[in-house]
CSV table of C-alpha atoms in Angstrom, one decimal:
chain,number,residue,atom,x,y,z
A,196,ASP,CA,7.7,-113.0,-68.1
A,197,SER,CA,11.1,-113.5,-70.0
A,198,GLU,CA,10.9,-116.3,-70.9
A,199,GLY,CA,7.8,-115.2,-72.9
A,200,ALA,CA,10.2,-112.0,-74.7
A,201,ILE,CA,12.9,-114.9,-75.3
A,202,GLN,CA,10.6,-117.4,-76.7
A,203,THR,CA,9.1,-114.4,-79.1
A,204,ALA,CA,12.7,-113.7,-80.2
A,205,MET,CA,13.6,-116.8,-80.9
A,206,ARG,CA,10.8,-117.1,-83.2
A,207,GLN,CA,12.0,-114.3,-85.2
A,208,ILE,CA,15.3,-116.4,-86.1
A,209,GLY,CA,15.6,-116.5,-89.8
A,210,LYS,CA,14.2,-113.2,-90.4
A,211,PRO,CA,16.0,-110.5,-92.3
A,212,TYR,CA,18.3,-107.8,-90.7
A,213,VAL,CA,16.9,-104.4,-92.2
A,214,TRP,CA,18.1,-101.4,-90.1
A,215,GLY,CA,15.6,-99.2,-88.7
A,216,ALA,CA,13.5,-102.0,-89.1
A,217,LYS,CA,10.9,-103.2,-86.4
A,218,GLY,CA,9.0,-106.3,-87.6
A,219,PRO,CA,7.3,-108.3,-88.1
A,220,ASP,CA,8.8,-109.5,-91.5
A,221,ALA,CA,12.8,-108.3,-90.7
A,222,PHE,CA,14.1,-106.7,-87.8
A,223,ASP,CA,17.5,-104.4,-86.8
A,224,CYS,CA,18.6,-105.1,-83.1
A,225,SER,CA,16.5,-102.8,-81.2
A,226,GLY,CA,13.6,-103.4,-83.2
A,227,LEU,CA,14.0,-106.9,-82.5
A,228,THR,CA,14.0,-106.3,-78.4
A,229,GLN,CA,11.2,-103.9,-78.7
A,230,TYR,CA,9.0,-106.2,-80.7
A,231,ALA,CA,10.0,-108.9,-78.1
A,232,TYR,CA,9.2,-107.3,-74.7
A,233,ARG,CA,6.1,-105.6,-76.3
A,234,ALA,CA,4.8,-109.3,-77.1
A,235,ILE,CA,5.0,-109.5,-72.9
A,236,GLY,CA,3.2,-106.1,-72.6
A,237,LEU,CA,6.2,-103.7,-71.6
A,238,ASP,CA,7.0,-101.2,-73.9
A,239,ILE,CA,10.8,-100.2,-73.5
A,240,GLY,CA,10.7,-97.6,-76.3
A,241,ALA,CA,13.3,-97.3,-78.9
A,242,VAL,CA,17.2,-97.3,-77.5
A,243,THR,CA,20.2,-96.8,-79.5
A,244,GLY,CA,23.8,-97.0,-78.7
A,245,ILE,CA,25.0,-97.9,-75.1
A,246,ARG,CA,23.5,-96.8,-72.4
A,247,GLN,CA,25.7,-95.0,-69.6
A,248,VAL,CA,25.4,-96.3,-66.2
A,249,PRO,CA,26.8,-94.6,-63.2
A,250,ALA,CA,30.1,-95.0,-62.1
A,251,ASN,CA,29.0,-95.9,-58.2
A,252,VAL,CA,26.3,-98.7,-59.3
A,253,CYS,CA,29.1,-100.8,-60.9
A,254,GLY,CA,31.5,-100.1,-58.2
A,255,ARG,CA,34.0,-98.4,-60.9
A,256,SER,CA,35.7,-95.0,-61.1
A,257,ARG,CA,35.0,-93.1,-64.6
A,258,SER,CA,38.8,-94.6,-65.4
A,259,GLY,CA,37.0,-97.9,-65.3
A,260,ARG,CA,39.6,-99.3,-62.9
A,261,PRO,CA,38.1,-101.1,-59.3
A,262,ARG,CA,37.4,-98.4,-56.2
């Protein structure tokens, strides 16, 4: 459940940020996210950067203006 992932992430407060770290002693952003979801049995894989969402899903044109 998502609450379990949130609680797992919250328990990591105070641990250092280290680029590329996947825990349990230090994390980067994606490492913390993966660690929290893995704690509830979900493997979300390694993702960096912004995931692009097709314009039709968001209801906006590629220019960013509403359709």
